[in-house]
Short mmCIF file of C-alpha atoms and ligand atoms in Angstrom, two decimals:
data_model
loop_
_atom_site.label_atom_id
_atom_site.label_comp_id
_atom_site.label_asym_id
_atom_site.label_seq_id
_atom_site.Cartn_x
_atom_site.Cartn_y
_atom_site.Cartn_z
CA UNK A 249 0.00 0.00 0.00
CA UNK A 250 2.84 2.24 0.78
CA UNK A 251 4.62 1.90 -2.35
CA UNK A 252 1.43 1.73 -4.18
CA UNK A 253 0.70 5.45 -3.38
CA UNK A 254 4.28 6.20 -5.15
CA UNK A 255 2.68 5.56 -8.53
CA UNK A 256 1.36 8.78 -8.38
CA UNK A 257 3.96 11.07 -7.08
CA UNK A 258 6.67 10.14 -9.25
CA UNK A 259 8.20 13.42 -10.42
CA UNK A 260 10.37 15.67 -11.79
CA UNK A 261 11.50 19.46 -11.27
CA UNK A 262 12.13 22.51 -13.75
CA UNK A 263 15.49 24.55 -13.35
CA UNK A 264 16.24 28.51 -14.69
CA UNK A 265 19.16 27.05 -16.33
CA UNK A 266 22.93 29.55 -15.75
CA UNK A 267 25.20 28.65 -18.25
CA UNK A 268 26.80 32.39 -19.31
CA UNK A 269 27.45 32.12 -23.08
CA UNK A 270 23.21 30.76 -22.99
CA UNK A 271 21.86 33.64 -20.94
CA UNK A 272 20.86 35.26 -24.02
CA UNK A 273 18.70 32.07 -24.76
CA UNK A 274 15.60 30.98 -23.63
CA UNK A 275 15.81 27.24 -22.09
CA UNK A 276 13.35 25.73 -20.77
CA UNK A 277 15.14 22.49 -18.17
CA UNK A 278 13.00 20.32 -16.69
CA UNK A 279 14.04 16.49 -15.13
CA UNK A 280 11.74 13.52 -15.53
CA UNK A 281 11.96 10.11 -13.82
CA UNK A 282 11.75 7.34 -15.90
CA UNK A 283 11.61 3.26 -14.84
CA UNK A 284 14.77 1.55 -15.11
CA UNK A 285 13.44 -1.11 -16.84
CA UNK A 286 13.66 -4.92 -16.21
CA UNK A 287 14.77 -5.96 -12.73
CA UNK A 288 15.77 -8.84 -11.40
CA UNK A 289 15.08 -9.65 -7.81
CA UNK A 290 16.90 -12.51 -6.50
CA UNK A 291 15.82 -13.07 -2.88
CA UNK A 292 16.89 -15.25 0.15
CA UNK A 293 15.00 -18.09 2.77
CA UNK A 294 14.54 -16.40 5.66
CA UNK A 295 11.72 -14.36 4.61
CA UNK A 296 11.04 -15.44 1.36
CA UNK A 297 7.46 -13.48 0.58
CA UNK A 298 7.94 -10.24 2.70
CA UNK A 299 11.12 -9.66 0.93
CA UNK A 300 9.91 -10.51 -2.60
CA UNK A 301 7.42 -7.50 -1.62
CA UNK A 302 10.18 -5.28 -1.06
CA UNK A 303 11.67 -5.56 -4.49
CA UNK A 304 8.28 -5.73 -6.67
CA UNK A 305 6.59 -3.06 -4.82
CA UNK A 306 8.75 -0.16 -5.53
CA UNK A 307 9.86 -2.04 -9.05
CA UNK A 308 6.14 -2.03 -9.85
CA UNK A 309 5.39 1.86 -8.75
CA UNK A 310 8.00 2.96 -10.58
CA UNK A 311 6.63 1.31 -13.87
CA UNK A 312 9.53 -1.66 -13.90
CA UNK A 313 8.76 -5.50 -15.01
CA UNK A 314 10.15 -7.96 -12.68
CA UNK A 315 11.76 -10.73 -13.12
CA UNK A 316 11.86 -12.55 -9.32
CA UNK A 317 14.09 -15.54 -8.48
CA UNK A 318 13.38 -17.04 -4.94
CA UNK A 319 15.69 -19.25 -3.40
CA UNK A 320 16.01 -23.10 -3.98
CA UNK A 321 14.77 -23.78 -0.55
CA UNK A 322 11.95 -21.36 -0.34
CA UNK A 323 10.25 -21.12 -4.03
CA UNK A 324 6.20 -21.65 -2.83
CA UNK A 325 5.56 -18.20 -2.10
CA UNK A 326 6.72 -16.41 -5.01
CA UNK A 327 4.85 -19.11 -7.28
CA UNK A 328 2.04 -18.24 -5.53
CA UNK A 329 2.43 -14.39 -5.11
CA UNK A 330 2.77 -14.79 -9.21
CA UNK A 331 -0.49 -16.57 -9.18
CA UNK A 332 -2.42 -13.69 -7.38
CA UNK A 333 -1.28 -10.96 -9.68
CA UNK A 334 -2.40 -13.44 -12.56
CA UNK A 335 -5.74 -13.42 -11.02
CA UNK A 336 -5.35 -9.48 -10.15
CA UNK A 337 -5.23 -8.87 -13.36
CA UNK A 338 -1.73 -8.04 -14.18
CA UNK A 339 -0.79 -7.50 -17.54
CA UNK A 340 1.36 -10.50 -18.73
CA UNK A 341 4.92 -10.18 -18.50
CA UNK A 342 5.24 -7.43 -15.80
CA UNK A 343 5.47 -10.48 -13.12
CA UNK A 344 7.79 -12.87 -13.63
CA UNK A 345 9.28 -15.76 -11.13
CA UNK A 346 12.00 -18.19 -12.44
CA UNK A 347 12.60 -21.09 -9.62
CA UNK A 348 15.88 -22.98 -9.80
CA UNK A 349 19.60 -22.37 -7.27
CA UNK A 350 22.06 -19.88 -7.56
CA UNK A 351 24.69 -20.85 -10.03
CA UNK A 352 22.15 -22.06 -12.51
CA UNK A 353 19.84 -19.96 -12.21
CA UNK A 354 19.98 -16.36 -10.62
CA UNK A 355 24.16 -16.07 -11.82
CA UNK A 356 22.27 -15.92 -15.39
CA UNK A 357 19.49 -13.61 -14.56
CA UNK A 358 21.99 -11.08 -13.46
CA UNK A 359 24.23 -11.35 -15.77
CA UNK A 360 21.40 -10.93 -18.97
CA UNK A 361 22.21 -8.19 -20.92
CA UNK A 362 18.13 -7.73 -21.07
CA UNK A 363 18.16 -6.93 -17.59
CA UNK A 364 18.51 -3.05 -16.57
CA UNK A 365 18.81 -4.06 -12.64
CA UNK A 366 19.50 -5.86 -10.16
CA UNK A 367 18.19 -6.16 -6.70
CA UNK A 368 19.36 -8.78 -4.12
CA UNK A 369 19.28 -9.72 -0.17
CA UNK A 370 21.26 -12.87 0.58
CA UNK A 371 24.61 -13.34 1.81
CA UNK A 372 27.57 -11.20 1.44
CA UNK A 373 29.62 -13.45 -0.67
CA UNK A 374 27.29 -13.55 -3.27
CA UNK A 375 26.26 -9.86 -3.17
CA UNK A 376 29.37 -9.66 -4.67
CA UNK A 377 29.80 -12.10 -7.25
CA UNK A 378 26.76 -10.20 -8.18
CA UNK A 379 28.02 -6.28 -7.88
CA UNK A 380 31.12 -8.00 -10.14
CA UNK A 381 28.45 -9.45 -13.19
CA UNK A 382 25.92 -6.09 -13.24
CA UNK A 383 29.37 -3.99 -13.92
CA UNK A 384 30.25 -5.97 -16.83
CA UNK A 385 26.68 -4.55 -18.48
CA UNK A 386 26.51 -1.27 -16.17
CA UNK A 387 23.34 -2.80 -14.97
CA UNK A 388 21.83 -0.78 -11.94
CA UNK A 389 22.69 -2.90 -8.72
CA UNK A 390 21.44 -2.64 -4.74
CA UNK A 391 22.48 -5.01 -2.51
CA UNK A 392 21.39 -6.43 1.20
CA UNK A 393 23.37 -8.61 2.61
CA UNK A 394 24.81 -10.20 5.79
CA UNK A 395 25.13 -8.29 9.46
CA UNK A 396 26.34 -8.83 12.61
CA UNK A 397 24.74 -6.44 14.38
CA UNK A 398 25.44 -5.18 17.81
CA UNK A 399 22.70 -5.06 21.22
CA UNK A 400 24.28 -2.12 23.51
CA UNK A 401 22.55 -2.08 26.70
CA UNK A 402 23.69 1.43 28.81
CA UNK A 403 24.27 1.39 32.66
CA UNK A 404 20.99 2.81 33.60
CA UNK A 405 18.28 0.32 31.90
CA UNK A 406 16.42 -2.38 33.83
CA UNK A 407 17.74 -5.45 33.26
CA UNK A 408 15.05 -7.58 33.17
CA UNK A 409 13.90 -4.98 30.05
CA UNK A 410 17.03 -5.01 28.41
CA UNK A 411 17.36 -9.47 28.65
CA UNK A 412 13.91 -9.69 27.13
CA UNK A 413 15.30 -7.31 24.47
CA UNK A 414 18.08 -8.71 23.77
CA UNK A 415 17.10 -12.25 23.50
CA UNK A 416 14.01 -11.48 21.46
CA UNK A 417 16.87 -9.38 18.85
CA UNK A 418 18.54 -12.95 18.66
CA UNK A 419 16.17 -15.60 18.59
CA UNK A 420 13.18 -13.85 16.73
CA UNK A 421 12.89 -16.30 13.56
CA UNK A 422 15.69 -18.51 14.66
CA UNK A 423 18.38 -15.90 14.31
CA UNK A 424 18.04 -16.57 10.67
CA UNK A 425 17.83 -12.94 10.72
CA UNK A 426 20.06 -10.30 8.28
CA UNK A 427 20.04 -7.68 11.53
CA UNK A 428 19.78 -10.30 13.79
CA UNK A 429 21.35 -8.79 16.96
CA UNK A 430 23.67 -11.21 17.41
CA UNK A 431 26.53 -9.68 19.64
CA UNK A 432 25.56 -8.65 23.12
CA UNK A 433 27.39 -5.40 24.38
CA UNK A 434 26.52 -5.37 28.69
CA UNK A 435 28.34 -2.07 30.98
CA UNK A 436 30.27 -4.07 32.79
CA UNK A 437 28.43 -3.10 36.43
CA UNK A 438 25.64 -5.27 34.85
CA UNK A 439 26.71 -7.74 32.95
CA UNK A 440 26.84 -10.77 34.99
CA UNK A 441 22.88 -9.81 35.85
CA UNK A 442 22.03 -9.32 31.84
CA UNK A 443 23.77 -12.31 30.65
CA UNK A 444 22.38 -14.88 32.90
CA UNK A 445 18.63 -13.73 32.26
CA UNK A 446 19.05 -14.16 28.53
CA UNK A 447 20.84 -17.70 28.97
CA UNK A 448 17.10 -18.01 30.99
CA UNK A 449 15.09 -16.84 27.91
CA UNK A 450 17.49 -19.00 25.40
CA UNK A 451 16.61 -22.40 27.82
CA UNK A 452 12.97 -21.78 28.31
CA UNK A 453 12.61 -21.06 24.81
CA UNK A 454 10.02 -24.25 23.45
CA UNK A 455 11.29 -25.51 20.22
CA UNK A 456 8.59 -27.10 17.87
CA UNK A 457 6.93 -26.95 15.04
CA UNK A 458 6.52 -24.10 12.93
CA UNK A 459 2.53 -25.06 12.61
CA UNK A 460 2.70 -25.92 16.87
CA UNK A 461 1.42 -22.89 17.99
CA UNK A 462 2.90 -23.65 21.42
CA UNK A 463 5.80 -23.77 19.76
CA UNK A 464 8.29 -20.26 20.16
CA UNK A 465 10.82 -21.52 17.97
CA UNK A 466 11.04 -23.71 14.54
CA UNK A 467 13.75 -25.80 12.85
CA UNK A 468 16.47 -23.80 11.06
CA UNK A 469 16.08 -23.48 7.32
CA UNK A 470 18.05 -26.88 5.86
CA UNK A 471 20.39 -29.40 7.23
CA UNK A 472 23.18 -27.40 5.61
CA UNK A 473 22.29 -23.84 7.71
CA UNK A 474 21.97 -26.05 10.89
CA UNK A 475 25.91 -27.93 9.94
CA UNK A 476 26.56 -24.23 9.56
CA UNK A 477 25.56 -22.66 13.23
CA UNK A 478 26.52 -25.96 14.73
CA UNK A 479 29.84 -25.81 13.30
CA UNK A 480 30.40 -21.60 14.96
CA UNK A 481 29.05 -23.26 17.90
CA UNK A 482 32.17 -25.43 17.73
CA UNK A 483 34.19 -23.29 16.65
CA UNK A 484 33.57 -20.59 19.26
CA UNK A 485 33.87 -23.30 22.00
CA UNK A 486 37.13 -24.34 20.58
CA UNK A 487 38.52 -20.74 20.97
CA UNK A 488 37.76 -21.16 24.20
CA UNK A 489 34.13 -19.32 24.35
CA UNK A 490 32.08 -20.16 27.49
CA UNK A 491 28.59 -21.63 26.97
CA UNK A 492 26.18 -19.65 29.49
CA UNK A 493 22.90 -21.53 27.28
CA UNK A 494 22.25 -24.64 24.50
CA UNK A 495 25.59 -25.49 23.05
CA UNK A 496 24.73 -27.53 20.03
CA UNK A 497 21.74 -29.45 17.82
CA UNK A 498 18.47 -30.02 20.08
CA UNK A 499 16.90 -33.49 19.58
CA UNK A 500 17.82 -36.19 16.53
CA UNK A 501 14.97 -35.08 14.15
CA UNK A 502 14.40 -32.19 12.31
CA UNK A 503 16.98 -29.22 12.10
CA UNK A 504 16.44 -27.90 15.58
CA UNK A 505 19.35 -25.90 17.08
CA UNK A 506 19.63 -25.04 20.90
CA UNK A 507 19.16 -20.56 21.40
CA UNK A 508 23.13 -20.44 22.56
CA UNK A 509 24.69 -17.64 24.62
CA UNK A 510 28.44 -17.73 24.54
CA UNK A 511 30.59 -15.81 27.15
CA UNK A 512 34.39 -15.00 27.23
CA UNK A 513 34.63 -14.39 24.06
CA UNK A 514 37.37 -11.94 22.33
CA UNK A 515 37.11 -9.34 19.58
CA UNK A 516 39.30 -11.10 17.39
CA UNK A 517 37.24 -14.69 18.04
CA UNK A 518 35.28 -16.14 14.50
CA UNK A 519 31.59 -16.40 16.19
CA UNK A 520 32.17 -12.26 17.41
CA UNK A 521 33.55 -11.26 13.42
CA UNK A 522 31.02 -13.98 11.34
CA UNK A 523 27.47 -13.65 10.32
CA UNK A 524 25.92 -17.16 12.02
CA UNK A 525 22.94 -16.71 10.83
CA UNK A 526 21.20 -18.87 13.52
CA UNK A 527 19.92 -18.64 17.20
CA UNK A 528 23.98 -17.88 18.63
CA UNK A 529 24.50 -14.75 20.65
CA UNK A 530 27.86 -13.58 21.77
CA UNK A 531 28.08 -11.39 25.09
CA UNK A 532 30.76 -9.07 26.18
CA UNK A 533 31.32 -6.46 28.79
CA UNK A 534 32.67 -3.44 28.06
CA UNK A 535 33.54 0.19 30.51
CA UNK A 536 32.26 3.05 28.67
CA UNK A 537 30.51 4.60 25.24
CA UNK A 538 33.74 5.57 23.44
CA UNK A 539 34.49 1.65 24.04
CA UNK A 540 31.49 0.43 23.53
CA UNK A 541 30.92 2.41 20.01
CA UNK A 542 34.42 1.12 19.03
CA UNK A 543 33.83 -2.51 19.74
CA UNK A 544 30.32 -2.15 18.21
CA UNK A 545 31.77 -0.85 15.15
CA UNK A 546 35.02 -3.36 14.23
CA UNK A 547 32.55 -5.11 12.35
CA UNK A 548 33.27 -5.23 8.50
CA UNK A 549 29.25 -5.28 8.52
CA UNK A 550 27.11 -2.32 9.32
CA UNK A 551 23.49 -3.22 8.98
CA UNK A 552 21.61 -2.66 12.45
CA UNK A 553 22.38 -1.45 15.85
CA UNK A 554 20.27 -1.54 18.91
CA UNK A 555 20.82 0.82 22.02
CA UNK A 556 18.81 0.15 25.50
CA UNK A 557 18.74 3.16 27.95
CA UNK A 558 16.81 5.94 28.70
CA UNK A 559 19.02 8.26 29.25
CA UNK A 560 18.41 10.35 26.67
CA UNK A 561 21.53 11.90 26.39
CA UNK A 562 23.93 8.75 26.54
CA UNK A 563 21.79 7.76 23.37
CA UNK A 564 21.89 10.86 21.45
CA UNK A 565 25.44 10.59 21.66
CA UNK A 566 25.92 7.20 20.69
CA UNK A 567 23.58 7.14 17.89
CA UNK A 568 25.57 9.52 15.46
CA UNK A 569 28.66 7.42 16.13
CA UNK A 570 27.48 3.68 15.25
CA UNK A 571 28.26 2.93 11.86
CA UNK A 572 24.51 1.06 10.56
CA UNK A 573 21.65 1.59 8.06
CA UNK A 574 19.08 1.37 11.28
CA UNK A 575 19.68 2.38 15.04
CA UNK A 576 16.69 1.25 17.09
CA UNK A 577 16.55 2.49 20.81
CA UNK A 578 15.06 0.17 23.38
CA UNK A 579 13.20 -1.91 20.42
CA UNK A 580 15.35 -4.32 17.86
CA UNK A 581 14.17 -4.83 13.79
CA UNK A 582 11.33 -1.95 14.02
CA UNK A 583 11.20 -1.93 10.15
CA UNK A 584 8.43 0.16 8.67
CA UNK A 585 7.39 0.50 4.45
CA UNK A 586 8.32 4.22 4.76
CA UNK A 587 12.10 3.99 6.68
CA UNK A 588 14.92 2.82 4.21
CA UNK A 589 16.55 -0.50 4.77
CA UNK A 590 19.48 -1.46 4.08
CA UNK A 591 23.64 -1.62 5.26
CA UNK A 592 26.52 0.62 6.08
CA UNK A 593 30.25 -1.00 4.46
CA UNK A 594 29.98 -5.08 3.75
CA UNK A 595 26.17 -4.72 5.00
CA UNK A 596 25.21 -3.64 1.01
CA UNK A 597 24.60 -0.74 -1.48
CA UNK A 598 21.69 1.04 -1.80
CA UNK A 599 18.41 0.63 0.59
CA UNK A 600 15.51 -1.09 0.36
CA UNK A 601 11.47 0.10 1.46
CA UNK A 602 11.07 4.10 2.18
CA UNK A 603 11.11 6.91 -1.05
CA UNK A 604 15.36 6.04 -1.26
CA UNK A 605 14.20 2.16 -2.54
CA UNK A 606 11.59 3.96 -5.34
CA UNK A 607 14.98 5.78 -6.61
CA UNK A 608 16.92 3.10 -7.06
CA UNK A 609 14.34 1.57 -9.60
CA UNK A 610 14.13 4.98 -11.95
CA UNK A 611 16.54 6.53 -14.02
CA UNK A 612 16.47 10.45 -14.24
CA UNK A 613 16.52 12.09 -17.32
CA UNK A 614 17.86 16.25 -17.93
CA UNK A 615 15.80 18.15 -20.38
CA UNK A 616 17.08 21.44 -21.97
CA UNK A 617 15.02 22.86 -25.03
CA UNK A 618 16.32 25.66 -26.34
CA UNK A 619 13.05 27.94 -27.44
P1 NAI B 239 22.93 -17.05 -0.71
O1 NAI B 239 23.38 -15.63 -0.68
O2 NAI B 239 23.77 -18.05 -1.43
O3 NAI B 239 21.44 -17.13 -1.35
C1 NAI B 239 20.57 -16.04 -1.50
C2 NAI B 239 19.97 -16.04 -2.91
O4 NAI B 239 21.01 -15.85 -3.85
C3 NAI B 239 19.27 -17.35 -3.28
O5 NAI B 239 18.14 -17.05 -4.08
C4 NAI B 239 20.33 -18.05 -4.12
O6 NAI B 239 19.79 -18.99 -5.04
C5 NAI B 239 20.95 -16.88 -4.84
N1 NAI B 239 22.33 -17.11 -5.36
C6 NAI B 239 23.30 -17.89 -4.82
N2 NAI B 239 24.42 -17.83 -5.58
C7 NAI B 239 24.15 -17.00 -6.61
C8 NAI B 239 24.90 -16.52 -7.72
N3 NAI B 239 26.17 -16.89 -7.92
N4 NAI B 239 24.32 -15.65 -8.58
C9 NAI B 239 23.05 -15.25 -8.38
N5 NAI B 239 22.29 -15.67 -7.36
C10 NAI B 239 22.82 -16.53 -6.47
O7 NAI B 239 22.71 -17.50 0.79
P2 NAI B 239 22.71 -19.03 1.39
O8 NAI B 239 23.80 -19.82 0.74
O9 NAI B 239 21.33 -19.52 1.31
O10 NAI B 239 23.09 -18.75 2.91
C11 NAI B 239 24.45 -18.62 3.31
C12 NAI B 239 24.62 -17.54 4.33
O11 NAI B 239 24.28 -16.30 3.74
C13 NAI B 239 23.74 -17.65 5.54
O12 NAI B 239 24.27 -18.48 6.51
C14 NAI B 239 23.70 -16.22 6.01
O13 NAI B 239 24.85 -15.93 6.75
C15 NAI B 239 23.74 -15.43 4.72
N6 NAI B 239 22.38 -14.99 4.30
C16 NAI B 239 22.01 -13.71 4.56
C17 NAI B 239 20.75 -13.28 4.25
C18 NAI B 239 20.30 -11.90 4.54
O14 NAI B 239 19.12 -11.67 4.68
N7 NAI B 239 21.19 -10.94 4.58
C19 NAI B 239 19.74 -14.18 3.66
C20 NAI B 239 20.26 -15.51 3.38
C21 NAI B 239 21.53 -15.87 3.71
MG1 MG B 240 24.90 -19.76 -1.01
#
């Protein structure tokens, strides 16, 4: 609905033009926007519909034809999102949704010549192999990919507030999150007290069935993304990381991984500098903002960043310093239709949702006429 209201609004300006050897000449200079073209949307697992939305919406209001690509695990939704605009009457060919994996079938997509550009969420990696291919054509490009973004919780928050917050920020759709908050940043005066009540949420977490509505947590994605967290699990343990909560697979069936809280870790550790991707939070203690803004930011990622305090000042301050696309303040993954989306360095190019995402799908056009 949102981006549906930007079909209207889409517009240009006019300009009293000041070149000096054309004064004498009367110019009319106007802009226009104009739709980029095709696009190709190639979109991830973890919320395989909702983001699909996020690149035909503004691809669609801007007057674009879409070509979408879901991935190999997760390609229901988009046949069936292409089934309602068949029956909303779309005009053939603006819709489009080619199912198949990523070498065989999204590495051509975005490498067509046909295709104007390209808009992707997934993994950093293959953001870009992709950036590399759209160059080759100078086919438009914005990318979303991985985080690992940091929970900051200031001296003077409750506790109990700031645990609930935290843990939700990590275990909220398995971790399988791309601003997952998924290292834990405690003032040191509370961080014994912080740590231990979200190693209580990550054990009394229920894991279940996605369709058991007692259930508060599903199976990860695919034996292969549940190797994956396992193996950080493993790996962080091995570099000597403490395990406050879970610690490994839960159960023999299914892809079910225990919500983990490692302590004692170090900035330089793998499961502190590495996207996980799964229900694995890191915790560390740190003295004050300067430090904490610091640690928060060695990151080669820069999608999200979550402060808890209500000290309104401590926050002000910190929030112009922490390198991310979003800063939320005693919430975590507030996303709205209307606030860009999207990363700060190896987090992506580009946004997606809010006015920014319509301009990435329109080229803009200078008029003169000399009259
Ligand atoms: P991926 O980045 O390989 O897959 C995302 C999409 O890209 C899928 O549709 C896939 O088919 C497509 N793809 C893969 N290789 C491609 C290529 N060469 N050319 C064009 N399209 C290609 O992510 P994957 O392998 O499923 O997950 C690996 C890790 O990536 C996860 O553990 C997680 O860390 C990260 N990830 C991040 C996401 C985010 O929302 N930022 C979403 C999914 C994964
Ligand atoms: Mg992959």
């Amino acid at each position: 609905r949102y981006m549906a209201g930007w079909a209207t609004k889409i517009e240009g300006s006019t300009h009293e033009h000041s070149v000096p050897f054309a004064l004498q000449a009367q110019m009319v200079a106007y802009t226009r926007r104009e739709p980029v073209g095709v696009v190709a949307a190639v979109v991830p697992w973890n919320f395989p519909l909702l983001v699909a939305i996020w690149k035909l919406g503004p691809a669609l209001a801007a007057g674009c034809t879409v070509v979408l690509k879901p991935a190999e695990q997760t390609p229901l939704t988009a046949l069936m999102l292409a089934e309602l605009t068949q029956e909303a009457g779309f005009p053939p060919g603006v819709f489009n949704v080619v199912t198949g994996d990523g070498p065989g079938t999204g590495a051509p997509l975005v490498s067509h010549p046909l295709v104007n550009k390209v808009s992707f969420t997934g993994s950093t990696e293959v953001g870009k192999l992709i950036g590399h291919a759209c160059v080759d054509h100078m086919t438009r490009f914005t990318l979303e990919l991985g985080g690992k973004s940091p929970v900051i919780v200031l001296d003077d928050c409750d506790p109990a507030t700031a645990a609930a917050g935290a843990a939700n920020a990590i275990f909220f759709n398995h971790g399988q999150v791309c601003c997952a908050g998924s290292r834990l940043y405690v003032q040191k005066k509370m961080f014994d007290r912080v740590v231990a009540d979200v190693a209580d949420h990550a054990r009394q977490l229920t894991l279940g069935h996605g369709l058991d509505p007692a259930a508060q947590m599903g199976p990860l994605v695919s034996q292969e993304q549940m190797d994956r967290v396992c193996g950080y699990i493993d790996i962080g343990r091995s570099q000597g990381a403490e395990v406050l909560a879970g610690g490994g697979r839960a159960g023999e069936r299914g892809y079910f991984v225990q919500p983990t809280v490692l302590a004692s870790v170090r900035p330089e550790h793998r499961v502190v500098r590495e996207e996980i991707f799964g229900p694995v939070l890191v915790a560390m203690p740190y003295d004050d903002l300067d430090e904490v803004a610091a640690w928060a930011n060695d990151s080669p990622f820069g999608l999200g960043a979550s402060i808890w305090s209500n000290n309104l000042s401590q926050v002000h301050r910190l929030i112009p310093k922490l390198q991310a696309g979003s800063v939320w303040v005693n919430c975590h993954s507030m996303l709205d239709p209307g606030m860009p989306f999207g990363g700060y360095k190896q987090s992506g190019i580009g946004r997606d949702m809010g006015r920014a995402a319509l301009d990435a799908y329109l080229e803009t056009k200078s008029v003169f006429i000399n009259v």
